[in-house]
Amino acid sequence: QVQLLESGGGVAQPGTSLRLSCAASGFSFGDYGVHWVRQAPGKGLQWVAVISHDGSNEYYADFVQGRFTISRDNSKNTLFLQMKSLRADDTAVYYCAKALGYCAGASCPLGDDWGQGTLVTVSS
Amino acid sequence: DIQMTQSPSSLSASVGDRVTITCQASQDISNSLNWYQQKPGNAPNLLIFDASNLNTGVPSRFSGGGYGTHFTFTISSLQPEDVATYFCLQHINLLLTFGGGTKVEIK
């Protein structure tokens, strides 16, 4: 059974950094791309970033503007999102979600395997 | 980036009603569209993949259609447990985009 467990959320001051983690189990982690998706309180879903199965390719939403870095450690079955220069509008629940394949090609569809999310609140 | 315009943003219908939600893509996305259901406090659940394919275990009252830039999602007979927010998601390339969501309520 696929399990994804996010951690690392909390309250951060504007301009500071935070690192989120996503621990994966129940599948061969190194064979799948993984996404980060976020949801601001009371708002819709917003795709953040994706990383290919081996970490060789990363793609980001425009709003990231170089502030976030997605990475993974396949030896530890863990996905990361390093966020810096945090802003109030980064306040959201951050979900990790397993892709349906390697994500080494032209597309990387999401499936039905999501974590329960970790809340990041950016406030002074 | 591809924009997804979802409508309506909310709707209220009676139990047993047929409900339809649409998503319009800003460019051709073939059939690379999924539909998700999200209930408060929970992660999204995949209902429809690749525009018209019902995910395993999803009731047959849910269906999807469309191709290219125009897509529809239908609940043939609305049930109380269908109260939720529904999102479309395009995945034609590596930069995914969600629609804005449709909140479905019971009248």
PDB file of C-alpha atoms in Angstrom:
ATOM      1  CA  GLN A   1       0.000   0.000   0.000  1.00  0.00           C
ATOM      2  CA  VAL A   2       1.424   3.328  -1.068  1.00  0.00           C
ATOM      3  CA  GLN A   3       2.013   5.731   1.803  1.00  0.00           C
ATOM      4  CA  LEU A   4       3.312   9.277   1.652  1.00  0.00           C
ATOM      5  CA  LEU A   5       3.915  11.163   4.866  1.00  0.00           C
ATOM      6  CA  GLU A   6       4.807  14.839   4.784  1.00  0.00           C
ATOM      7  CA  SER A   7       6.551  16.635   7.621  1.00  0.00           C
ATOM      8  CA  GLY A   8       8.421  19.838   8.298  1.00  0.00           C
ATOM      9  CA  GLY A   9       5.550  22.286   8.186  1.00  0.00           C
ATOM     10  CA  GLY A  10       5.028  24.935  10.788  1.00  0.00           C
ATOM     11  CA  VAL A  11       5.116  28.665  11.315  1.00  0.00           C
ATOM     12  CA  ALA A  12       7.851  30.616   9.577  1.00  0.00           C
ATOM     13  CA  GLN A  13       8.541  34.326   9.415  1.00  0.00           C
ATOM     14  CA  PRO A  14       8.516  36.112   6.060  1.00  0.00           C
ATOM     15  CA  GLY A  15      11.886  35.921   4.346  1.00  0.00           C
ATOM     16  CA  THR A  16      12.997  32.791   6.155  1.00  0.00           C
ATOM     17  CA  SER A  17      13.428  29.214   4.980  1.00  0.00           C
ATOM     18  CA  LEU A  18      11.761  25.885   5.635  1.00  0.00           C
ATOM     19  CA  ARG A  19      12.409  22.372   4.414  1.00  0.00           C
ATOM     20  CA  LEU A  20       9.577  19.925   3.905  1.00  0.00           C
ATOM     21  CA  SER A  21      10.051  16.181   3.750  1.00  0.00           C
ATOM     22  CA  CYS A  22       7.904  13.400   2.340  1.00  0.00           C
ATOM     23  CA  ALA A  23       8.623   9.852   3.468  1.00  0.00           C
ATOM     24  CA  ALA A  24       7.452   7.247   0.983  1.00  0.00           C
ATOM     25  CA  SER A  25       6.698   3.579   1.495  1.00  0.00           C
ATOM     26  CA  GLY A  26       4.808   0.742  -0.122  1.00  0.00           C
ATOM     27  CA  PHE A  27       6.280   1.134  -3.592  1.00  0.00           C
ATOM     28  CA  SER A  28       9.614   1.292  -5.380  1.00  0.00           C
ATOM     29  CA  PHE A  29      10.313   4.964  -4.731  1.00  0.00           C
ATOM     30  CA  GLY A  30      13.183   5.227  -7.190  1.00  0.00           C
ATOM     31  CA  ASP A  31      10.944   4.186 -10.082  1.00  0.00           C
ATOM     32  CA  TYR A  32       8.574   7.137  -9.877  1.00  0.00           C
ATOM     33  CA  GLY A  33       8.564  10.870 -10.231  1.00  0.00           C
ATOM     34  CA  VAL A  34       7.052  12.817  -7.370  1.00  0.00           C
ATOM     35  CA  HIS A  35       5.206  16.117  -7.240  1.00  0.00           C
ATOM     36  CA  TRP A  36       4.566  18.826  -4.666  1.00  0.00           C
ATOM     37  CA  VAL A  37       1.114  20.424  -4.768  1.00  0.00           C
ATOM     38  CA  ARG A  38      -0.117  23.098  -2.393  1.00  0.00           C
ATOM     39  CA  GLN A  39      -3.461  24.473  -1.258  1.00  0.00           C
ATOM     40  CA  ALA A  40      -3.872  27.813   0.455  1.00  0.00           C
ATOM     41  CA  PRO A  41      -6.571  27.943   3.152  1.00  0.00           C
ATOM     42  CA  GLY A  42      -9.989  27.867   1.500  1.00  0.00           C
ATOM     43  CA  LYS A  43      -8.464  27.969  -1.979  1.00  0.00           C
ATOM     44  CA  GLY A  44      -7.862  25.585  -4.845  1.00  0.00           C
ATOM     45  CA  LEU A  45      -5.001  23.258  -5.642  1.00  0.00           C
ATOM     46  CA  GLN A  46      -1.782  24.665  -7.078  1.00  0.00           C
ATOM     47  CA  TRP A  47       0.973  22.568  -8.598  1.00  0.00           C
ATOM     48  CA  VAL A  48       4.409  23.483  -7.232  1.00  0.00           C
ATOM     49  CA  ALA A  49       7.124  21.225  -8.644  1.00  0.00           C
ATOM     50  CA  VAL A  50       8.045  17.777  -9.898  1.00  0.00           C
ATOM     51  CA  ILE A  51      11.212  15.710  -9.840  1.00  0.00           C
ATOM     52  CA  SER A  52      12.028  12.745 -12.041  1.00  0.00           C
ATOM     53  CA  HIS A  53      12.586   9.282 -10.636  1.00  0.00           C
ATOM     54  CA  ASP A  54      16.353   9.653 -10.402  1.00  0.00           C
ATOM     55  CA  GLY A  55      16.430  13.327  -9.502  1.00  0.00           C
ATOM     56  CA  SER A  56      18.013  14.336 -12.782  1.00  0.00           C
ATOM     57  CA  ASN A  57      15.150  16.596 -13.870  1.00  0.00           C
ATOM     58  CA  GLU A  58      13.204  19.175 -11.911  1.00  0.00           C
ATOM     59  CA  TYR A  59      10.423  21.485 -13.035  1.00  0.00           C
ATOM     60  CA  TYR A  60       8.731  24.311 -11.209  1.00  0.00           C
ATOM     61  CA  ALA A  61       5.625  26.464 -11.422  1.00  0.00           C
ATOM     62  CA  ASP A  62       6.271  30.041 -12.487  1.00  0.00           C
ATOM     63  CA  PHE A  63       5.392  31.475  -9.086  1.00  0.00           C
ATOM     64  CA  VAL A  64       8.328  29.639  -7.485  1.00  0.00           C
ATOM     65  CA  GLN A  65      10.742  32.106  -9.112  1.00  0.00           C
ATOM     66  CA  GLY A  66      13.849  30.263  -7.948  1.00  0.00           C
ATOM     67  CA  ARG A  67      12.830  30.256  -4.270  1.00  0.00           C
ATOM     68  CA  PHE A  68      12.042  26.536  -3.935  1.00  0.00           C
ATOM     69  CA  THR A  69      14.179  23.487  -4.682  1.00  0.00           C
ATOM     70  CA  ILE A  70      12.796  19.987  -5.019  1.00  0.00           C
ATOM     71  CA  SER A  71      15.136  17.086  -4.348  1.00  0.00           C
ATOM     72  CA  ARG A  72      15.057  13.442  -3.349  1.00  0.00           C
ATOM     73  CA  ASP A  73      17.123  10.808  -1.599  1.00  0.00           C
ATOM     74  CA  ASN A  74      16.232   7.474  -3.119  1.00  0.00           C
ATOM     75  CA  SER A  75      18.359   5.617  -0.577  1.00  0.00           C
ATOM     76  CA  LYS A  76      16.043   6.942   2.128  1.00  0.00           C
ATOM     77  CA  ASN A  77      12.800   6.940   0.098  1.00  0.00           C
ATOM     78  CA  THR A  78      12.373  10.607   0.868  1.00  0.00           C
ATOM     79  CA  LEU A  79      11.352  13.681  -1.114  1.00  0.00           C
ATOM     80  CA  PHE A  80      12.223  17.213  -0.074  1.00  0.00           C
ATOM     81  CA  LEU A  81      11.105  20.742  -0.784  1.00  0.00           C
ATOM     82  CA  GLN A  82      13.517  23.437   0.315  1.00  0.00           C
ATOM     83  CA  MET A  83      11.689  26.752   0.487  1.00  0.00           C
ATOM     84  CA  LYS A  84      13.466  30.062   0.981  1.00  0.00           C
ATOM     85  CA  SER A  85      12.467  33.716   0.952  1.00  0.00           C
ATOM     86  CA  LEU A  86       9.045  32.660   2.198  1.00  0.00           C
ATOM     87  CA  ARG A  87       6.139  35.038   1.684  1.00  0.00           C
ATOM     88  CA  ALA A  88       2.725  35.259   3.291  1.00  0.00           C
ATOM     89  CA  ASP A  89       1.139  33.903   0.125  1.00  0.00           C
ATOM     90  CA  ASP A  90       3.167  30.692   0.501  1.00  0.00           C
ATOM     91  CA  THR A  91       0.879  29.824   3.414  1.00  0.00           C
ATOM     92  CA  ALA A  92      -0.741  26.534   2.416  1.00  0.00           C
ATOM     93  CA  VAL A  93      -1.032  22.836   3.003  1.00  0.00           C
ATOM     94  CA  TYR A  94       1.734  21.185   1.000  1.00  0.00           C
ATOM     95  CA  TYR A  95       1.050  17.725  -0.415  1.00  0.00           C
ATOM     96  CA  CYS A  96       3.464  15.296  -1.978  1.00  0.00           C
ATOM     97  CA  ALA A  97       1.954  13.091  -4.644  1.00  0.00           C
ATOM     98  CA  LYS A  98       3.305  10.135  -6.578  1.00  0.00           C
ATOM     99  CA  ALA A  99       3.423  10.335 -10.341  1.00  0.00           C
ATOM    100  CA  LEU A 100       2.384   7.473 -12.578  1.00  0.00           C
ATOM    101  CA  GLY A 101       5.820   6.948 -14.089  1.00  0.00           C
ATOM    102  CA  TYR A 102       9.466   7.973 -14.248  1.00  0.00           C
ATOM    103  CA  CYS A 103       8.780  11.563 -15.311  1.00  0.00           C
ATOM    104  CA  ALA A 104      11.854  11.445 -17.523  1.00  0.00           C
ATOM    105  CA  GLY A 105       9.946  12.262 -20.686  1.00  0.00           C
ATOM    106  CA  ALA A 106       7.485  14.851 -21.907  1.00  0.00           C
ATOM    107  CA  SER A 107       4.778  14.365 -19.303  1.00  0.00           C
ATOM    108  CA  CYS A 108       4.331  13.282 -15.728  1.00  0.00           C
ATOM    109  CA  PRO A 109       0.718  12.597 -14.828  1.00  0.00           C
ATOM    110  CA  LEU A 110      -0.448  12.447 -11.264  1.00  0.00           C
ATOM    111  CA  GLY A 111      -2.402   9.512  -9.969  1.00  0.00           C
ATOM    112  CA  ASP A 112      -4.301   8.768  -6.814  1.00  0.00           C
ATOM    113  CA  ASP A 113      -1.481   8.559  -4.298  1.00  0.00           C
ATOM    114  CA  TRP A 114      -1.171  11.666  -2.161  1.00  0.00           C
ATOM    115  CA  GLY A 115       0.003  12.339   1.348  1.00  0.00           C
ATOM    116  CA  GLN A 116      -2.225  14.042   3.879  1.00  0.00           C
ATOM    117  CA  GLY A 117      -0.269  17.265   3.680  1.00  0.00           C
ATOM    118  CA  THR A 118       1.716  19.479   5.992  1.00  0.00           C
ATOM    119  CA  LEU A 119       0.647  23.022   6.833  1.00  0.00           C
ATOM    120  CA  VAL A 120       3.067  25.879   6.290  1.00  0.00           C
ATOM    121  CA  THR A 121       2.094  29.210   7.789  1.00  0.00           C
ATOM    122  CA  VAL A 122       4.165  32.263   6.903  1.00  0.00           C
ATOM    123  CA  SER A 123       3.488  35.030   9.342  1.00  0.00           C
ATOM    124  CA  SER A 124       5.331  37.537  11.452  1.00  0.00           C
TER     125      SER A 124
ATOM    126  CA  ASP B   1       1.797  27.792 -19.238  1.00  0.00           C
ATOM    127  CA  ILE B   2      -1.534  26.149 -19.919  1.00  0.00           C
ATOM    128  CA  GLN B   3      -4.476  27.739 -18.148  1.00  0.00           C
ATOM    129  CA  MET B   4      -7.498  25.709 -17.061  1.00  0.00           C
ATOM    130  CA  THR B   5     -10.812  27.537 -16.706  1.00  0.00           C
ATOM    131  CA  GLN B   6     -13.299  25.553 -14.657  1.00  0.00           C
ATOM    132  CA  SER B   7     -16.987  26.399 -14.296  1.00  0.00           C
ATOM    133  CA  PRO B   8     -19.103  26.887 -12.393  1.00  0.00           C
ATOM    134  CA  SER B   9     -17.160  27.737  -9.240  1.00  0.00           C
ATOM    135  CA  SER B  10     -20.027  26.415  -7.156  1.00  0.00           C
ATOM    136  CA  LEU B  11     -23.382  24.790  -7.638  1.00  0.00           C
ATOM    137  CA  SER B  12     -26.305  23.606  -5.566  1.00  0.00           C
ATOM    138  CA  ALA B  13     -28.465  20.753  -6.786  1.00  0.00           C
ATOM    139  CA  SER B  14     -30.999  18.290  -5.438  1.00  0.00           C
ATOM    140  CA  VAL B  15     -30.350  14.657  -4.687  1.00  0.00           C
ATOM    141  CA  GLY B  16     -30.853  12.721  -7.897  1.00  0.00           C
ATOM    142  CA  ASP B  17     -30.065  15.650 -10.166  1.00  0.00           C
ATOM    143  CA  ARG B  18     -27.623  15.455 -13.048  1.00  0.00           C
ATOM    144  CA  VAL B  19     -24.658  17.748 -12.463  1.00  0.00           C
ATOM    145  CA  THR B  20     -22.137  18.839 -15.071  1.00  0.00           C
ATOM    146  CA  ILE B  21     -18.856  20.698 -14.615  1.00  0.00           C
ATOM    147  CA  THR B  22     -16.688  21.949 -17.443  1.00  0.00           C
ATOM    148  CA  CYS B  23     -12.999  22.700 -17.889  1.00  0.00           C
ATOM    149  CA  GLN B  24     -11.604  24.679 -20.764  1.00  0.00           C
ATOM    150  CA  ALA B  25      -7.905  24.489 -21.586  1.00  0.00           C
ATOM    151  CA  SER B  26      -6.043  27.440 -23.071  1.00  0.00           C
ATOM    152  CA  GLN B  27      -4.494  25.126 -25.649  1.00  0.00           C
ATOM    153  CA  ASP B  28      -4.924  21.617 -26.972  1.00  0.00           C
ATOM    154  CA  ILE B  29      -4.161  19.069 -24.255  1.00  0.00           C
ATOM    155  CA  SER B  30      -5.409  15.983 -26.122  1.00  0.00           C
ATOM    156  CA  ASN B  31      -7.052  13.771 -23.486  1.00  0.00           C
ATOM    157  CA  SER B  32      -4.512  14.601 -20.762  1.00  0.00           C
ATOM    158  CA  LEU B  33      -7.019  15.581 -18.130  1.00  0.00           C
ATOM    159  CA  ASN B  34      -7.918  14.133 -14.744  1.00  0.00           C
ATOM    160  CA  TRP B  35     -10.792  14.901 -12.416  1.00  0.00           C
ATOM    161  CA  TYR B  36     -10.372  14.842  -8.629  1.00  0.00           C
ATOM    162  CA  GLN B  37     -12.790  14.998  -5.721  1.00  0.00           C
ATOM    163  CA  GLN B  38     -11.727  16.639  -2.489  1.00  0.00           C
ATOM    164  CA  LYS B  39     -13.628  16.613   0.791  1.00  0.00           C
ATOM    165  CA  PRO B  40     -12.725  19.035   3.589  1.00  0.00           C
ATOM    166  CA  GLY B  41      -9.586  18.090   5.456  1.00  0.00           C
ATOM    167  CA  ASN B  42      -8.650  15.363   3.004  1.00  0.00           C
ATOM    168  CA  ALA B  43      -6.294  14.974   0.083  1.00  0.00           C
ATOM    169  CA  PRO B  44      -7.846  14.807  -3.383  1.00  0.00           C
ATOM    170  CA  ASN B  45      -9.118  11.492  -4.760  1.00  0.00           C
ATOM    171  CA  LEU B  46      -8.779  10.610  -8.418  1.00  0.00           C
ATOM    172  CA  LEU B  47     -12.119   9.933 -10.081  1.00  0.00           C
ATOM    173  CA  ILE B  48     -11.422  10.153 -13.819  1.00  0.00           C
ATOM    174  CA  PHE B  49      -8.113   9.854 -15.659  1.00  0.00           C
ATOM    175  CA  ASP B  50      -7.266  10.673 -19.264  1.00  0.00           C
ATOM    176  CA  ALA B  51     -10.531  12.550 -19.690  1.00  0.00           C
ATOM    177  CA  SER B  52     -12.963   9.654 -19.670  1.00  0.00           C
ATOM    178  CA  ASN B  53     -11.568   6.665 -17.774  1.00  0.00           C
ATOM    179  CA  LEU B  54     -13.171   5.821 -14.466  1.00  0.00           C
ATOM    180  CA  ASN B  55     -10.650   5.086 -11.721  1.00  0.00           C
ATOM    181  CA  THR B  56     -10.946   1.739  -9.960  1.00  0.00           C
ATOM    182  CA  GLY B  57     -13.655   1.683  -7.338  1.00  0.00           C
ATOM    183  CA  VAL B  58     -15.288   4.940  -8.399  1.00  0.00           C
ATOM    184  CA  PRO B  59     -19.081   4.729  -8.736  1.00  0.00           C
ATOM    185  CA  SER B  60     -20.411   4.636 -12.267  1.00  0.00           C
ATOM    186  CA  ARG B  61     -22.549   7.741 -11.718  1.00  0.00           C
ATOM    187  CA  PHE B  62     -19.337   9.705 -12.292  1.00  0.00           C
ATOM    188  CA  SER B  63     -18.196  10.186 -15.876  1.00  0.00           C
ATOM    189  CA  GLY B  64     -15.937  12.394 -17.933  1.00  0.00           C
ATOM    190  CA  GLY B  65     -15.620  13.400 -21.552  1.00  0.00           C
ATOM    191  CA  GLY B  66     -14.020  15.755 -23.978  1.00  0.00           C
ATOM    192  CA  TYR B  67     -10.844  16.164 -25.974  1.00  0.00           C
ATOM    193  CA  GLY B  68      -8.536  18.950 -26.991  1.00  0.00           C
ATOM    194  CA  THR B  69      -9.632  22.060 -25.108  1.00  0.00           C
ATOM    195  CA  HIS B  70     -13.131  21.332 -23.816  1.00  0.00           C
ATOM    196  CA  PHE B  71     -13.886  18.777 -21.100  1.00  0.00           C
ATOM    197  CA  THR B  72     -16.888  17.816 -19.027  1.00  0.00           C
ATOM    198  CA  PHE B  73     -17.399  15.983 -15.761  1.00  0.00           C
ATOM    199  CA  THR B  74     -20.836  14.630 -14.913  1.00  0.00           C
ATOM    200  CA  ILE B  75     -22.519  13.158 -11.884  1.00  0.00           C
ATOM    201  CA  SER B  76     -25.551  11.412 -13.339  1.00  0.00           C
ATOM    202  CA  SER B  77     -27.509  11.267 -10.091  1.00  0.00           C
ATOM    203  CA  LEU B  78     -26.191  13.441  -7.280  1.00  0.00           C
ATOM    204  CA  GLN B  79     -25.902  11.704  -3.913  1.00  0.00           C
ATOM    205  CA  PRO B  80     -25.409  13.265  -0.467  1.00  0.00           C
ATOM    206  CA  GLU B  81     -21.917  11.772  -0.242  1.00  0.00           C
ATOM    207  CA  ASP B  82     -20.919  13.650  -3.397  1.00  0.00           C
ATOM    208  CA  VAL B  83     -20.806  16.952  -1.526  1.00  0.00           C
ATOM    209  CA  ALA B  84     -17.228  18.000  -2.167  1.00  0.00           C
ATOM    210  CA  THR B  85     -15.054  20.212  -4.326  1.00  0.00           C
ATOM    211  CA  TYR B  86     -14.081  18.904  -7.734  1.00  0.00           C
ATOM    212  CA  PHE B  87     -10.944  19.867  -9.657  1.00  0.00           C
ATOM    213  CA  CYS B  88      -9.707  19.211 -13.145  1.00  0.00           C
ATOM    214  CA  LEU B  89      -5.981  18.780 -13.758  1.00  0.00           C
ATOM    215  CA  GLN B  90      -4.160  18.897 -17.086  1.00  0.00           C
ATOM    216  CA  HIS B  91      -0.999  16.814 -17.506  1.00  0.00           C
ATOM    217  CA  ILE B  92      -0.061  17.170 -21.173  1.00  0.00           C
ATOM    218  CA  ASN B  93       3.431  18.279 -20.201  1.00  0.00           C
ATOM    219  CA  LEU B  94       5.616  18.450 -17.114  1.00  0.00           C
ATOM    220  CA  LEU B  95       4.039  21.677 -15.848  1.00  0.00           C
ATOM    221  CA  LEU B  96       0.697  20.680 -14.415  1.00  0.00           C
ATOM    222  CA  THR B  97      -2.248  23.021 -14.017  1.00  0.00           C
ATOM    223  CA  PHE B  98      -5.398  22.650 -11.944  1.00  0.00           C
ATOM    224  CA  GLY B  99      -8.742  24.201 -12.638  1.00  0.00           C
ATOM    225  CA  GLY B 100     -10.083  26.554 -10.005  1.00  0.00           C
ATOM    226  CA  GLY B 101     -12.470  24.007  -8.522  1.00  0.00           C
ATOM    227  CA  THR B 102     -16.229  23.542  -8.277  1.00  0.00           C
ATOM    228  CA  LYS B 103     -17.885  23.286  -4.889  1.00  0.00           C
ATOM    229  CA  VAL B 104     -20.911  20.992  -5.088  1.00  0.00           C
ATOM    230  CA  GLU B 105     -23.615  21.275  -2.460  1.00  0.00           C
ATOM    231  CA  ILE B 106     -27.030  19.726  -1.899  1.00  0.00           C
ATOM    232  CA  LYS B 107     -30.026  22.003  -2.252  1.00  0.00           C
TER     233      LYS B 107
END
